[in-house]
Short mmCIF file of C-alpha atoms and ligand atoms in Angstrom, two decimals:
data_model
loop_
_atom_site.label_atom_id
_atom_site.label_comp_id
_atom_site.label_asym_id
_atom_site.label_seq_id
_atom_site.Cartn_x
_atom_site.Cartn_y
_atom_site.Cartn_z
CA MET A 711 120.48 96.83 70.97
CA GLN A 712 123.32 94.40 70.56
CA ILE A 713 122.12 90.95 69.52
CA PRO A 714 123.96 88.38 71.63
CA GLU A 715 125.81 85.55 69.95
CA VAL A 716 124.28 82.16 70.65
CA PHE A 717 126.47 79.08 70.80
CA ALA A 718 124.74 75.72 70.69
CA LYS A 719 125.83 72.13 70.38
CA PRO A 720 123.81 68.97 69.72
CA GLN A 721 123.83 66.68 72.71
CA ARG A 722 124.96 63.56 70.87
CA ALA A 723 128.35 62.38 71.96
CA LEU A 724 128.68 62.29 75.73
CA ALA A 725 132.10 60.72 75.32
CA HIS A 726 133.26 64.00 73.78
CA ALA A 727 131.68 66.27 76.41
CA ASP A 728 135.07 67.57 77.57
CA LYS A 729 136.06 68.52 74.04
CA VAL A 730 132.66 70.09 73.30
CA MET A 731 132.72 72.21 76.45
CA ARG A 732 136.34 73.24 75.91
CA GLU A 733 135.42 74.45 72.43
CA LEU A 734 132.38 76.34 73.70
CA LEU A 735 133.74 77.76 76.93
CA LEU A 736 137.38 78.35 76.09
CA ASP A 737 137.48 78.94 72.34
CA LYS A 738 134.15 80.77 71.91
CA ILE A 739 133.23 82.35 75.24
CA ARG A 740 136.77 82.69 76.61
CA VAL A 741 135.82 81.85 80.18
CA ASP A 742 139.49 81.95 81.08
CA GLU A 743 139.29 85.73 80.56
CA VAL A 744 135.69 86.32 81.65
CA PHE A 745 135.97 84.34 84.88
CA LYS A 746 139.52 85.37 85.73
CA GLY A 747 139.72 86.28 89.42
CA ARG A 748 136.12 85.21 90.09
CA LYS A 749 136.27 83.07 93.20
CA LEU A 750 132.77 81.71 93.73
CA VAL A 751 131.10 80.66 90.49
CA ALA A 752 127.53 79.38 90.12
CA ILE A 753 126.59 77.21 87.17
CA LYS A 754 122.86 77.62 86.60
CA VAL A 755 121.32 74.53 85.06
CA HIS A 756 117.81 73.21 84.57
CA ILE A 757 117.80 69.86 86.35
CA GLY A 758 114.81 68.55 84.37
CA GLU A 759 111.61 67.05 85.64
CA ARG A 760 111.49 63.70 87.40
CA GLY A 761 111.67 60.97 84.78
CA ASN A 762 112.34 63.13 81.74
CA ARG A 763 115.61 63.51 79.86
CA THR A 764 115.12 66.86 78.17
CA TYR A 765 117.86 68.79 79.91
CA VAL A 766 121.57 69.23 79.36
CA HIS A 767 123.21 66.02 80.50
CA PRO A 768 125.26 66.24 83.74
CA THR A 769 128.31 65.00 81.85
CA TYR A 770 128.48 68.37 80.06
CA VAL A 771 128.01 70.19 83.35
CA ALA A 772 130.82 68.12 84.87
CA ALA A 773 133.09 69.17 82.01
CA ALA A 774 132.26 72.82 82.69
CA VAL A 775 132.88 72.37 86.43
CA ASN A 776 136.23 70.78 85.73
CA LEU A 777 137.24 73.58 83.40
CA LEU A 778 136.29 76.31 85.87
CA ARG A 779 137.97 74.55 88.76
CA ASN A 780 141.15 74.37 86.72
CA LEU A 781 140.92 78.16 86.46
CA GLY A 782 140.94 78.33 90.27
CA CYS A 783 137.20 78.95 90.73
CA GLU A 784 135.16 77.46 93.54
CA VAL A 785 132.14 76.09 91.71
CA PHE A 786 128.64 75.06 92.65
CA VAL A 787 125.79 73.92 90.43
CA THR A 788 122.38 75.36 91.10
CA ASP A 789 118.70 75.57 90.16
CA THR A 790 115.59 76.99 91.82
CA THR A 791 112.33 75.47 93.02
CA THR A 792 109.22 75.55 90.87
CA LEU A 793 106.16 77.71 91.43
CA TYR A 794 103.81 74.87 90.53
CA VAL A 795 103.02 71.84 92.65
CA GLY A 796 105.32 68.98 91.71
CA PRO A 797 108.53 67.16 92.57
CA ARG A 798 110.69 70.31 92.45
CA ASN A 799 108.41 72.51 94.53
CA ASN A 800 110.62 72.80 97.62
CA GLY A 801 114.33 72.72 98.30
CA VAL A 802 114.43 69.16 99.57
CA SER A 803 112.45 67.58 96.74
CA CYS A 804 114.23 69.75 94.19
CA ALA A 805 117.61 68.44 95.40
CA ARG A 806 116.25 64.89 95.28
CA VAL A 807 115.21 65.29 91.63
CA ALA A 808 118.62 66.78 90.87
CA TYR A 809 120.31 63.69 92.30
CA GLU A 810 117.90 61.34 90.49
CA ASN A 811 118.67 63.10 87.22
CA GLY A 812 122.40 62.71 87.70
CA PHE A 813 123.44 66.01 89.29
CA THR A 814 125.23 64.36 92.20
CA PRO A 815 128.53 65.72 93.54
CA GLU A 816 130.22 62.52 92.39
CA THR A 817 128.99 63.01 88.82
CA ILE A 818 129.37 66.74 88.36
CA GLY A 819 132.36 67.30 90.63
CA ALA A 820 130.68 70.08 92.60
CA PRO A 821 127.89 70.46 95.14
CA PHE A 822 124.34 70.99 93.91
CA ILE A 823 122.70 73.82 95.85
CA VAL A 824 119.06 74.89 95.60
CA ALA A 825 119.46 78.63 95.09
CA ASP A 826 116.19 79.84 96.63
CA GLY A 827 116.29 77.71 99.78
CA ILE A 828 113.95 75.20 101.36
CA LEU A 829 110.73 77.11 100.64
CA GLY A 830 111.73 78.87 97.45
CA GLU A 831 111.55 82.23 99.18
CA ASP A 832 115.17 82.90 100.10
CA GLY A 833 116.18 85.84 97.94
CA VAL A 834 117.67 89.31 97.80
CA ASN A 835 115.15 92.00 96.87
CA TYR A 836 115.60 94.77 94.33
CA ARG A 837 113.04 97.55 94.23
CA PHE A 838 112.26 99.42 91.00
CA GLU A 839 110.36 102.47 92.23
CA LYS A 840 109.48 103.84 88.80
CA VAL A 841 107.37 100.80 88.01
CA GLY A 842 106.49 99.93 91.61
CA LEU A 843 108.06 96.50 91.31
CA THR A 844 110.19 94.39 93.64
CA ILE A 845 112.01 91.39 92.28
CA SER A 846 113.82 88.81 94.35
CA ILE A 847 116.99 87.11 93.12
CA ALA A 848 117.58 83.62 94.53
CA ARG A 849 120.15 84.12 97.26
CA ALA A 850 122.79 81.55 96.30
CA ILE A 851 122.90 82.94 92.77
CA HIS A 852 123.01 86.50 94.07
CA GLU A 853 125.98 85.69 96.31
CA ALA A 854 128.07 84.16 93.51
CA ASP A 855 130.85 86.26 91.99
CA ALA A 856 130.01 84.99 88.52
CA LEU A 857 127.34 82.94 86.81
CA LEU A 858 127.60 80.50 83.93
CA VAL A 859 124.23 79.52 82.45
CA ILE A 860 123.85 76.16 80.72
CA SER A 861 120.44 75.83 79.08
CA HIS A 862 118.47 73.57 76.82
CA ALA A 863 115.96 74.96 74.33
CA LYS A 864 112.27 74.51 75.12
CA GLY A 865 108.83 75.92 74.56
CA HIS A 866 107.14 77.94 77.30
CA GLY A 867 103.60 79.28 77.61
CA MET A 868 104.73 82.72 78.77
CA SER A 869 107.98 83.29 76.93
CA GLY A 870 107.20 81.29 73.78
CA PHE A 871 110.71 80.01 73.30
CA GLY A 872 112.83 79.25 76.33
CA GLY A 873 116.62 79.18 76.44
CA ALA A 874 119.33 81.04 78.33
CA LEU A 875 117.26 84.22 78.86
CA LYS A 876 114.36 82.28 80.36
CA ASN A 877 116.80 80.24 82.45
CA LEU A 878 118.08 83.55 83.82
CA ALA A 879 114.88 85.57 84.11
CA MET A 880 112.58 82.92 85.51
CA GLY A 881 115.12 80.39 86.68
CA CYS A 882 117.14 82.66 88.98
CA VAL A 883 114.34 84.25 91.01
CA THR A 884 112.25 83.23 94.01
CA LYS A 885 108.66 82.01 93.94
CA ASN A 886 107.18 85.47 94.55
CA THR A 887 108.87 86.89 91.50
CA LYS A 888 107.99 83.84 89.42
CA LYS A 889 104.38 84.42 90.43
CA TYR A 890 104.57 88.03 89.32
CA GLN A 891 106.06 86.94 85.98
CA HIS A 892 103.08 84.67 85.41
CA ASP A 893 100.52 87.37 86.25
CA PRO A 894 99.11 87.44 82.70
CA TYR A 895 97.67 84.00 83.55
CA LYS A 896 95.90 85.27 86.66
CA PRO A 897 92.39 83.94 85.97
CA ILE A 898 89.34 86.17 85.85
CA LEU A 899 85.73 85.36 85.06
CA ILE A 900 85.62 87.60 82.03
CA ARG A 901 82.34 86.32 80.55
CA PRO A 902 80.17 85.39 83.55
CA GLU A 903 77.15 84.90 81.30
CA LEU A 904 78.94 81.89 79.77
CA CYS A 905 79.64 80.19 83.10
CA ASP A 906 77.25 77.30 83.73
CA GLY A 907 78.76 76.29 87.07
CA CYS A 908 80.16 73.01 85.75
CA GLY A 909 83.10 73.08 88.19
CA GLU A 910 85.72 72.00 85.65
CA CYS A 911 87.92 74.91 86.76
CA VAL A 912 87.86 73.57 90.33
CA LYS A 913 88.87 70.10 89.15
CA ALA A 914 91.69 71.54 87.03
CA CYS A 915 93.32 73.41 89.90
CA LEU A 916 96.05 71.41 91.66
CA GLN A 917 96.54 74.30 94.10
CA GLU A 918 92.97 74.24 95.44
CA ALA A 919 92.92 77.93 94.59
CA VAL A 920 89.41 78.01 93.14
CA TYR A 921 86.01 77.03 94.51
CA LEU A 922 82.43 77.58 93.43
CA SER A 923 80.11 79.95 95.24
CA ASN A 924 76.54 80.28 93.95
CA GLY A 925 77.64 78.46 90.81
CA ARG A 926 80.47 80.88 90.05
CA PRO A 927 84.24 80.39 90.47
CA VAL A 928 85.97 82.27 93.26
CA PHE A 929 89.77 82.50 93.07
CA ARG A 930 92.01 82.54 96.13
CA ASP A 931 94.76 84.83 95.00
CA GLU A 932 97.20 83.79 97.72
CA LEU A 933 97.09 80.17 96.50
CA CYS A 934 96.85 80.77 92.75
CA ILE A 935 100.18 80.29 90.95
CA ARG A 936 98.89 81.59 87.57
CA CYS A 937 99.38 78.27 85.80
CA GLY A 938 96.43 78.87 83.48
CA GLY A 939 95.09 75.35 84.00
CA CYS A 940 91.57 76.47 84.85
CA ILE A 941 91.45 78.83 81.85
CA ILE A 942 92.42 76.06 79.46
CA ARG A 943 89.98 73.60 81.05
CA CYS A 944 86.92 75.88 81.06
CA PRO A 945 84.65 74.42 78.36
CA THR A 946 82.66 77.61 77.77
CA LYS A 947 85.59 80.08 77.57
CA ALA A 948 84.12 82.03 80.47
CA LEU A 949 87.61 82.47 81.95
CA SER A 950 90.52 84.48 80.67
CA GLY A 951 93.96 85.53 81.86
CA ALA A 952 94.23 88.99 83.39
CA GLU A 953 96.14 90.20 80.33
CA GLY A 954 94.14 88.26 77.78
CA ALA A 955 96.31 85.14 78.06
S1 LIG B 489 84.92 75.74 84.17
FE1 LIG B 489 84.14 77.62 83.25
S2 LIG B 489 81.96 77.26 82.99
FE2 LIG B 489 82.70 75.72 84.43
S3 LIG B 489 82.38 76.64 86.47
FE3 LIG B 489 84.45 77.14 85.85
S4 LIG B 489 84.28 79.14 84.86
FE4 LIG B 489 82.21 78.29 84.95
S1 LIG B 490 95.56 79.64 87.34
FE1 LIG B 490 93.70 78.50 87.84
S2 LIG B 490 94.37 76.37 87.91
FE2 LIG B 490 96.21 77.62 88.06
S3 LIG B 490 96.55 77.89 90.24
FE3 LIG B 490 95.35 79.63 89.59
S4 LIG B 490 93.22 79.04 89.97
FE4 LIG B 490 94.45 77.17 90.01
#
């Protein structure tokens, strides 16, 4: 397997964003060659959560947009909705958070488009018969001729360390596929003898996907987003993820 080269820059000097992105995209990645003739280009970003600042600043994204537009590309900036309940859970609120965090057309020089639509379900399916798996790529990303991924480094419960690969694998798919990716966190009552019916798992679930019946948790699979919250909260360790998570 070929180990990919990773190029990273500290996010210190916004005033030099143009220079930084020129060095990365032109000198290192040679986007002028890679994106040559690509008409519609998506820049996949992580727009950050409401109120936090741990994402790549829009000034850098604007520099990338400018560079690609100068190459003749038609550029849009994109992200997908989240699986979990929160401010980015649907297309409207996701766009609102993008604007709040600075990803406005005026700032980045391109439209921001939520790639998986209003409900996070707008995708193009690919079926892998050998493993019986269907994955759904967010439609706007699927329709682009080329994709530039701009990522920040982060920790993640499922992938351990998150960067460009996580931004691609989890960040470019619809909710259904995100749910599948989080299946190891599907909760099961693995040690029923330890369950004392305290109901902490019910309180932990923001999805209302678990209720008690005869003092035991019952999980509503269609509502459960595999966040693992109930597993972490269970004081007796009666719960576990389906794959030991
Ligand atoms: S939190 Fe744990 S012990 Fe309490 S009801 Fe849920 S599974 Fe049982
Ligand atoms: S993993 Fe637990 S807390 Fe998370 S959605 Fe499913 S039932 Fe609710």
